[in-house]
């Protein structure tokens, strides 16, 4: 038995960040407190903090600089939403019912340069849910309690974080560290954040380098810029690529570099950002971080671990003679079970250990030898989760091997998929990741990469082999545990090389590079036994283009055939693949006669390299191809049939897979109910063997009042033909779980759903994935009355709306909404369903500047660029209004030019506000989270009965022989302005229950009327969501599938009408 010491080590204040890549986060850039003195220490206060919530635990990490030396002071989140006015910053943010102020114990500790490393986990708060902090002020105090620093918590618009640490191999005096955020802007790549531990009062360079690692100096390379152009990463460039440190060695960075981007043209995602010393040592690299990387560089460097962590002036408790002793006791096989309680330390408050290094030592007489190390809390950050490697001949050889590899992190594994051609026929040999960072020369490739592991895992026993077929083609798929290899964290493979061997030598080499592309792993088309395989990558380097590239094998030799993106969202069933995906009313571009032609050309071995750019499509905005089926056909000479299929975006990744859909009238339904609604479903990526689970939200109008009925996911992939909708979808389950799923409506016939269901997922290509299938709503009697297709959210956001904070009017009340926000090629689209509105009115519908609906003080006014005209008005183009039916339901659809989700004028995580007719703010919501528990209000009073239709005139020139016309007047006023315009409308009463489409330039809203259903048509442009084209019978000449709006079901509508008997399916 051995005794081994283990201790908490200081880690040089370079702590790993606590960030979940799949959740929203916010950044706070700390500056001077308003009206604070600008002399002495106070003038130097700065810092960068990242804020995220996991459940009801708020996590804050980052750095503060310019503070007193070796001192302790407080930092807190305050109630205010500004750092501009002392009077509006407010006090500590907590509720009176809390037992005590939780911020009283939150403090920082500075080092000898006045820098503090922040790592906090605090229960009871969130970013935008319970006790929301988004938009509020973080205030920094000095040791005497004086407020000296302030910064707003602003949700990030998909910035990628860079954790800066020691440059590999640097052994000088500087302890550089920091946190930077890199984001795309209209002007170029923007880098902002904090560096500390630099030389004092110095000017030094910081640059993006060509390499993809900070783990090994050999892989960092030189400045990253386009060959043949002038290096912009110089102090003489405009703007100069330099930092300017203060007297304490801290620098606040803000640099915009044109001609670069995160992941499209001249992409920097995954590359190294390097800081240098000042002249005359400007060539010395002192700090490094991977853009979107994980672990702090230098943490894996022994020089960055330092000694035991304990309070200065006290006795070191991390010793074998302490009580309790800080040791382990191993058994005869070298294993130890650890259980130790150490007083005087905490996870994230007093003497916080979160993010510090925990180190194990050998036993005496070698007790000083450190043998193991780990960072408490790990180090995931949003960033690189996918990579690609394109195989070419190994340097110095004439081998003909080619290949494409796709690497993705998810499900606790690093997944590697590959397809190879040009191998020796009928051959088996190895493939491995090597330690080198270049395929340019054989001397740079290195040996197998397994630093820190006891044994080399890259062998045949572990499955690192391929077996080629008679044409010399092979496919491979392998999962590596994230405990052993990652893209950017422990044992990072990004930037290293992948090598393929034959029986005697190395024949192929590929550099592992980050990518933002979606991948389709192609296999046999459903219902066939075809042997075509491949990997095709789709990326969108420009707003209106997509590029497809990759490799197909197993094709007929020396032939050409079609490959196309299809409208469907599955490769599991031929019924759901449908035809070519393109805009209805346009010419099909997926043909051999198009320019460019959508064809492959195979070589003599049946392999084809894919390279095609298609205009008019995108990954995530207009005409999105993400999570659609990519299909390869046989050559026309042998029939042209569909023989291979893969779902773009269906390969790997640790994502939340969001979907949405818009409910319309069930095909062929001719009853009195006119259902409308929006729903959303989502599931977190899970391992194939795990039990899946998905959440479901929906807002539905047009149901029977105060009733209950069923809703279910069906097997079909269309809402266009009742014969193809199918029965309940529960393949592989013993019992049908959908028989228990019901809606409960209020007195106006509106319902809200919010629940989670096991055994189903929205993740593509997994068991019981509902992606692309039909959701059906039934009446109380069991008739099918509504239908919508489950469509990928593809980068969009779902916003759930509840009552505005402080709203107290008796009528209307209990309103709810679900709105989908999506990027388009010329702006942003908001579409969804609102219920519980006033009857038959127009009202304002706007995005506001604030990030929270938890406090009216944080919502602010309309969101638009200073100095420009407010577009969120009823007189705007288009008018920012909704139109409600007589039962208080509105289907909204609004496209706003000049805005985006994440880029120019981003609306990401900002508040969506719905106004009453007179302008009062009524509903409010932020992305994905209700602002307060959304309990269903008591059923509203029945709406006023609509006027009886006038008798038809003796003669009519309108052609409406089965209806009656009536004049309807509407007025609208929004906060801060009034609309004194009467809008004439035509109310057409009719019994035709078919799906209606709003004419161009008209706003249409369905209304209930005595004796029938009506439709209001207003001469205002494109507000209501029109029905979109849906796929036809699946032939290759069909248009793209339904472009439907998404809506997320609102949580907490638990006070429903009394349940009634569940209808039959």
Short mmCIF file of N, CA and C in Angstrom, two decimals, residues 447-550:
data_model
loop_
_atom_site.label_atom_id
_atom_site.label_comp_id
_atom_site.label_asym_id
_atom_site.label_seq_id
_atom_site.Cartn_x
_atom_site.Cartn_y
_atom_site.Cartn_z
N UNK A 447 5.44 11.09 -35.18
CA UNK A 447 4.93 9.76 -34.88
C UNK A 447 3.53 9.81 -34.31
N UNK A 448 3.04 8.67 -33.87
CA UNK A 448 1.70 8.60 -33.31
C UNK A 448 1.54 9.58 -32.16
N UNK A 449 0.37 10.23 -32.07
CA UNK A 449 0.13 11.25 -31.06
C UNK A 449 -0.64 10.64 -29.90
N UNK A 450 0.02 10.52 -28.75
CA UNK A 450 -0.65 10.02 -27.55
C UNK A 450 0.02 10.58 -26.30
N UNK A 451 0.43 11.84 -26.35
CA UNK A 451 1.12 12.46 -25.22
C UNK A 451 0.33 12.27 -23.93
N UNK A 452 1.02 11.81 -22.89
CA UNK A 452 0.41 11.67 -21.58
C UNK A 452 -0.32 10.37 -21.36
N UNK A 453 -0.50 9.56 -22.40
CA UNK A 453 -1.11 8.24 -22.22
C UNK A 453 -0.02 7.20 -22.01
N UNK A 454 -0.33 6.21 -21.23
CA UNK A 454 0.68 5.18 -20.96
C UNK A 454 1.00 4.35 -22.19
N UNK A 455 -0.01 4.05 -22.99
CA UNK A 455 0.19 3.17 -24.14
C UNK A 455 -0.29 3.85 -25.41
N UNK A 456 0.33 3.50 -26.51
CA UNK A 456 -0.06 3.99 -27.82
C UNK A 456 -1.37 3.31 -28.23
N UNK A 457 -2.48 4.08 -28.37
CA UNK A 457 -3.75 3.44 -28.71
C UNK A 457 -3.94 3.19 -30.20
N UNK A 458 -3.03 3.73 -31.03
CA UNK A 458 -3.25 3.72 -32.48
C UNK A 458 -2.76 2.40 -33.07
N UNK A 459 -3.55 1.35 -32.82
CA UNK A 459 -3.17 0.02 -33.31
C UNK A 459 -4.41 -0.74 -33.77
N UNK A 460 -4.17 -1.85 -34.44
CA UNK A 460 -5.26 -2.64 -35.00
C UNK A 460 -6.18 -3.21 -33.92
N UNK A 461 -5.61 -3.52 -32.75
CA UNK A 461 -6.43 -4.07 -31.68
C UNK A 461 -7.51 -3.11 -31.24
N UNK A 462 -7.27 -1.82 -31.38
CA UNK A 462 -8.26 -0.81 -31.01
C UNK A 462 -9.12 -0.38 -32.19
N UNK A 463 -8.97 -1.04 -33.33
CA UNK A 463 -9.84 -0.78 -34.46
C UNK A 463 -9.39 0.29 -35.42
N UNK A 464 -8.14 0.73 -35.34
CA UNK A 464 -7.67 1.80 -36.22
C UNK A 464 -7.12 1.21 -37.52
N UNK A 465 -8.02 0.54 -38.24
CA UNK A 465 -7.67 -0.05 -39.53
C UNK A 465 -8.80 0.20 -40.51
N UNK A 466 -8.49 0.09 -41.78
CA UNK A 466 -9.50 0.11 -42.83
C UNK A 466 -9.39 -1.19 -43.60
N UNK A 467 -10.46 -1.53 -44.32
CA UNK A 467 -10.46 -2.67 -45.24
C UNK A 467 -11.04 -2.19 -46.55
N UNK A 468 -10.22 -2.20 -47.59
CA UNK A 468 -10.68 -1.70 -48.89
C UNK A 468 -11.40 -2.79 -49.67
N UNK A 469 -12.28 -2.36 -50.57
CA UNK A 469 -12.98 -3.30 -51.42
C UNK A 469 -12.20 -3.54 -52.71
N UNK A 470 -12.82 -4.20 -53.68
CA UNK A 470 -12.13 -4.56 -54.91
C UNK A 470 -11.78 -3.35 -55.77
N UNK A 471 -12.41 -2.19 -55.50
CA UNK A 471 -12.07 -0.98 -56.27
C UNK A 471 -11.08 -0.10 -55.53
N UNK A 472 -10.62 -0.54 -54.35
CA UNK A 472 -9.69 0.28 -53.57
C UNK A 472 -10.37 1.38 -52.77
N UNK A 473 -11.65 1.21 -52.46
CA UNK A 473 -12.39 2.18 -51.65
C UNK A 473 -12.64 1.61 -50.26
N UNK A 474 -12.74 2.51 -49.27
CA UNK A 474 -13.01 2.09 -47.90
C UNK A 474 -13.72 3.21 -47.16
N UNK A 475 -14.52 2.82 -46.20
CA UNK A 475 -15.12 3.78 -45.28
C UNK A 475 -14.73 3.39 -43.86
N UNK A 476 -14.73 4.36 -42.97
CA UNK A 476 -14.39 4.06 -41.58
C UNK A 476 -15.19 4.97 -40.66
N UNK A 477 -15.40 4.50 -39.46
CA UNK A 477 -16.08 5.27 -38.42
C UNK A 477 -15.54 4.81 -37.08
N UNK A 478 -15.14 5.78 -36.25
CA UNK A 478 -14.54 5.41 -34.96
C UNK A 478 -14.86 6.49 -33.94
N UNK A 479 -15.14 6.07 -32.72
CA UNK A 479 -15.38 6.98 -31.61
C UNK A 479 -14.20 6.92 -30.64
N UNK A 480 -13.63 8.10 -30.35
CA UNK A 480 -12.56 8.22 -29.37
C UNK A 480 -13.13 8.88 -28.12
N UNK A 481 -12.83 8.35 -26.96
CA UNK A 481 -13.32 8.95 -25.73
C UNK A 481 -12.74 10.35 -25.56
N UNK A 482 -13.60 11.30 -25.15
CA UNK A 482 -13.12 12.66 -24.91
C UNK A 482 -12.19 12.73 -23.72
N UNK A 483 -12.12 11.66 -22.93
CA UNK A 483 -11.12 11.62 -21.86
C UNK A 483 -9.71 11.47 -22.44
N UNK A 484 -9.64 10.92 -23.65
CA UNK A 484 -8.33 10.67 -24.25
C UNK A 484 -7.96 11.69 -25.32
N UNK A 485 -8.90 12.07 -26.18
CA UNK A 485 -8.60 13.00 -27.26
C UNK A 485 -9.78 13.96 -27.44
N UNK A 486 -9.47 15.20 -27.77
CA UNK A 486 -10.47 16.22 -28.08
C UNK A 486 -9.98 17.03 -29.27
N UNK A 487 -10.83 17.95 -29.71
CA UNK A 487 -10.38 18.84 -30.78
C UNK A 487 -9.47 19.94 -30.26
N UNK A 488 -9.82 20.56 -29.12
CA UNK A 488 -9.04 21.72 -28.67
C UNK A 488 -8.65 21.67 -27.20
N UNK A 489 -8.97 20.61 -26.47
CA UNK A 489 -8.71 20.61 -25.04
C UNK A 489 -7.65 19.57 -24.69
N UNK A 490 -7.97 18.59 -23.86
CA UNK A 490 -6.95 17.62 -23.49
C UNK A 490 -6.56 16.80 -24.71
N UNK A 491 -5.23 16.67 -24.94
CA UNK A 491 -4.68 16.02 -26.12
C UNK A 491 -5.40 16.50 -27.38
N UNK A 492 -5.30 17.77 -27.69
CA UNK A 492 -6.02 18.32 -28.85
C UNK A 492 -5.46 17.82 -30.16
N UNK A 493 -6.36 17.40 -31.05
CA UNK A 493 -5.93 16.92 -32.36
C UNK A 493 -6.06 17.97 -33.45
N UNK A 494 -6.75 19.07 -33.16
CA UNK A 494 -6.91 20.12 -34.16
C UNK A 494 -5.55 20.66 -34.59
N UNK A 495 -5.34 20.74 -35.89
CA UNK A 495 -4.06 21.22 -36.42
C UNK A 495 -3.03 20.14 -36.61
N UNK A 496 -3.29 18.95 -36.07
CA UNK A 496 -2.36 17.84 -36.27
C UNK A 496 -2.71 17.09 -37.55
N UNK A 497 -1.96 16.05 -37.86
CA UNK A 497 -2.15 15.37 -39.13
C UNK A 497 -2.67 13.96 -38.93
N UNK A 498 -3.47 13.52 -39.89
CA UNK A 498 -4.00 12.17 -39.92
C UNK A 498 -3.30 11.43 -41.06
N UNK A 499 -2.76 10.26 -40.76
CA UNK A 499 -1.94 9.51 -41.71
C UNK A 499 -2.58 8.16 -42.01
N UNK A 500 -2.59 7.80 -43.30
CA UNK A 500 -3.09 6.50 -43.75
C UNK A 500 -1.91 5.69 -44.27
N UNK A 501 -1.86 4.41 -43.90
CA UNK A 501 -0.77 3.51 -44.28
C UNK A 501 -1.28 2.44 -45.25
N UNK A 502 -0.35 1.84 -45.98
CA UNK A 502 -0.63 0.52 -46.56
C UNK A 502 0.23 -0.48 -45.79
N UNK A 503 0.42 -1.66 -46.32
CA UNK A 503 1.14 -2.70 -45.56
C UNK A 503 2.60 -2.35 -45.33
N UNK A 504 3.17 -1.45 -46.13
CA UNK A 504 4.61 -1.21 -46.04
C UNK A 504 4.99 0.22 -45.68
N UNK A 505 4.15 1.21 -46.00
CA UNK A 505 4.59 2.59 -45.76
C UNK A 505 3.39 3.54 -45.67
N UNK A 506 3.68 4.78 -45.33
CA UNK A 506 2.65 5.81 -45.24
C UNK A 506 2.28 6.27 -46.66
N UNK A 507 0.96 6.28 -46.94
CA UNK A 507 0.56 6.61 -48.31
C UNK A 507 -0.30 7.87 -48.40
N UNK A 508 -0.86 8.33 -47.27
CA UNK A 508 -1.71 9.52 -47.32
C UNK A 508 -1.57 10.35 -46.08
N UNK A 509 -1.82 11.66 -46.21
CA UNK A 509 -1.67 12.59 -45.09
C UNK A 509 -2.72 13.70 -45.22
N UNK A 510 -3.30 14.10 -44.09
CA UNK A 510 -4.34 15.15 -44.09
C UNK A 510 -4.18 16.00 -42.84
N UNK A 511 -4.31 17.30 -42.99
CA UNK A 511 -4.28 18.24 -41.87
C UNK A 511 -5.69 18.38 -41.31
N UNK A 512 -5.84 18.26 -40.00
CA UNK A 512 -7.13 18.37 -39.33
C UNK A 512 -7.42 19.86 -39.08
N UNK A 513 -8.41 20.39 -39.78
CA UNK A 513 -8.72 21.82 -39.73
C UNK A 513 -10.15 22.04 -39.24
N UNK A 514 -10.39 23.12 -38.48
CA UNK A 514 -11.76 23.39 -38.00
C UNK A 514 -12.68 23.72 -39.16
N UNK A 515 -13.96 23.47 -38.97
CA UNK A 515 -14.94 23.78 -40.00
C UNK A 515 -16.25 24.19 -39.37
N UNK A 516 -16.99 25.02 -40.07
CA UNK A 516 -18.37 25.35 -39.68
C UNK A 516 -19.36 24.65 -40.60
N UNK A 517 -18.85 23.76 -41.44
CA UNK A 517 -19.70 23.08 -42.42
C UNK A 517 -20.62 22.05 -41.76
N UNK A 518 -21.71 21.75 -42.44
CA UNK A 518 -22.55 20.62 -42.08
C UNK A 518 -22.12 19.44 -42.96
N UNK A 519 -22.15 18.25 -42.39
CA UNK A 519 -21.71 17.06 -43.13
C UNK A 519 -22.86 16.10 -43.34
N UNK A 520 -22.88 15.48 -44.50
CA UNK A 520 -23.79 14.39 -44.79
C UNK A 520 -22.96 13.12 -44.98
N UNK A 521 -23.21 12.11 -44.16
CA UNK A 521 -22.57 10.80 -44.30
C UNK A 521 -23.52 9.93 -45.12
N UNK A 522 -23.16 9.69 -46.38
CA UNK A 522 -24.08 9.01 -47.28
C UNK A 522 -23.96 7.49 -47.17
N UNK A 523 -25.13 6.85 -47.09
CA UNK A 523 -25.23 5.40 -47.14
C UNK A 523 -26.28 5.01 -48.15
N UNK A 524 -26.67 3.75 -48.13
CA UNK A 524 -27.63 3.25 -49.11
C UNK A 524 -28.96 3.98 -48.99
N UNK A 525 -29.55 4.32 -50.14
CA UNK A 525 -30.86 4.96 -50.15
C UNK A 525 -31.87 4.00 -49.53
N UNK A 526 -32.85 4.53 -48.74
CA UNK A 526 -33.79 3.63 -48.07
C UNK A 526 -34.51 2.72 -49.05
N UNK A 527 -34.52 1.45 -48.71
CA UNK A 527 -35.17 0.46 -49.56
C UNK A 527 -34.25 -0.16 -50.60
N UNK A 528 -32.95 0.26 -50.62
CA UNK A 528 -32.01 -0.31 -51.58
C UNK A 528 -30.85 -0.96 -50.84
N UNK A 529 -30.06 -1.71 -51.58
CA UNK A 529 -28.84 -2.32 -51.03
C UNK A 529 -27.61 -1.78 -51.77
N UNK A 530 -27.73 -0.56 -52.26
CA UNK A 530 -26.64 0.04 -53.04
C UNK A 530 -25.39 0.18 -52.19
N UNK A 531 -24.23 0.17 -52.86
CA UNK A 531 -22.94 0.25 -52.16
C UNK A 531 -22.29 1.61 -52.28
N UNK A 532 -23.02 2.60 -52.82
CA UNK A 532 -22.45 3.95 -52.87
C UNK A 532 -22.34 4.50 -51.45
N UNK A 533 -21.17 5.08 -51.14
CA UNK A 533 -20.93 5.69 -49.84
C UNK A 533 -20.23 7.02 -50.07
N UNK A 534 -20.25 7.88 -49.06
CA UNK A 534 -19.53 9.13 -49.23
C UNK A 534 -19.70 10.09 -48.07
N UNK A 535 -18.92 11.15 -48.09
CA UNK A 535 -19.05 12.28 -47.17
C UNK A 535 -19.09 13.54 -48.01
N UNK A 536 -20.14 14.33 -47.82
CA UNK A 536 -20.25 15.62 -48.51
C UNK A 536 -20.43 16.71 -47.46
N UNK A 537 -19.65 17.77 -47.58
CA UNK A 537 -19.70 18.90 -46.66
C UNK A 537 -20.42 20.06 -47.33
N UNK A 538 -21.24 20.77 -46.55
CA UNK A 538 -21.93 21.96 -47.05
C UNK A 538 -21.56 23.15 -46.18
N UNK A 539 -21.09 24.21 -46.81
CA UNK A 539 -20.79 25.44 -46.09
C UNK A 539 -21.36 26.61 -46.86
N UNK A 540 -21.52 27.72 -46.15
CA UNK A 540 -22.12 28.91 -46.75
C UNK A 540 -21.18 30.09 -46.57
N UNK A 541 -20.17 30.23 -47.44
CA UNK A 541 -19.19 31.29 -47.27
C UNK A 541 -19.75 32.68 -47.53
N UNK A 542 -20.82 32.74 -48.30
CA UNK A 542 -21.48 34.01 -48.58
C UNK A 542 -22.97 33.84 -48.32
N UNK A 543 -23.66 34.97 -48.15
CA UNK A 543 -25.05 34.92 -47.68
C UNK A 543 -25.95 34.10 -48.58
N UNK A 544 -25.78 34.17 -49.89
CA UNK A 544 -26.73 33.54 -50.82
C UNK A 544 -26.12 32.38 -51.57
N UNK A 545 -25.05 31.78 -51.07
CA UNK A 545 -24.40 30.65 -51.74
C UNK A 545 -24.19 29.51 -50.76
N UNK A 546 -24.22 28.29 -51.29
CA UNK A 546 -23.73 27.15 -50.53
C UNK A 546 -22.71 26.42 -51.38
N UNK A 547 -21.68 25.90 -50.71
CA UNK A 547 -20.66 25.11 -51.39
C UNK A 547 -20.74 23.67 -50.90
N UNK A 548 -20.81 22.73 -51.84
CA UNK A 548 -20.82 21.31 -51.53
C UNK A 548 -19.50 20.71 -51.99
N UNK A 549 -18.84 19.96 -51.09
CA UNK A 549 -17.57 19.34 -51.44
C UNK A 549 -17.45 18.01 -50.71
N UNK A 550 -16.70 17.08 -51.30
CA UNK A 550 -16.51 15.80 -50.64
C UNK A 550 -16.13 14.70 -51.59
#
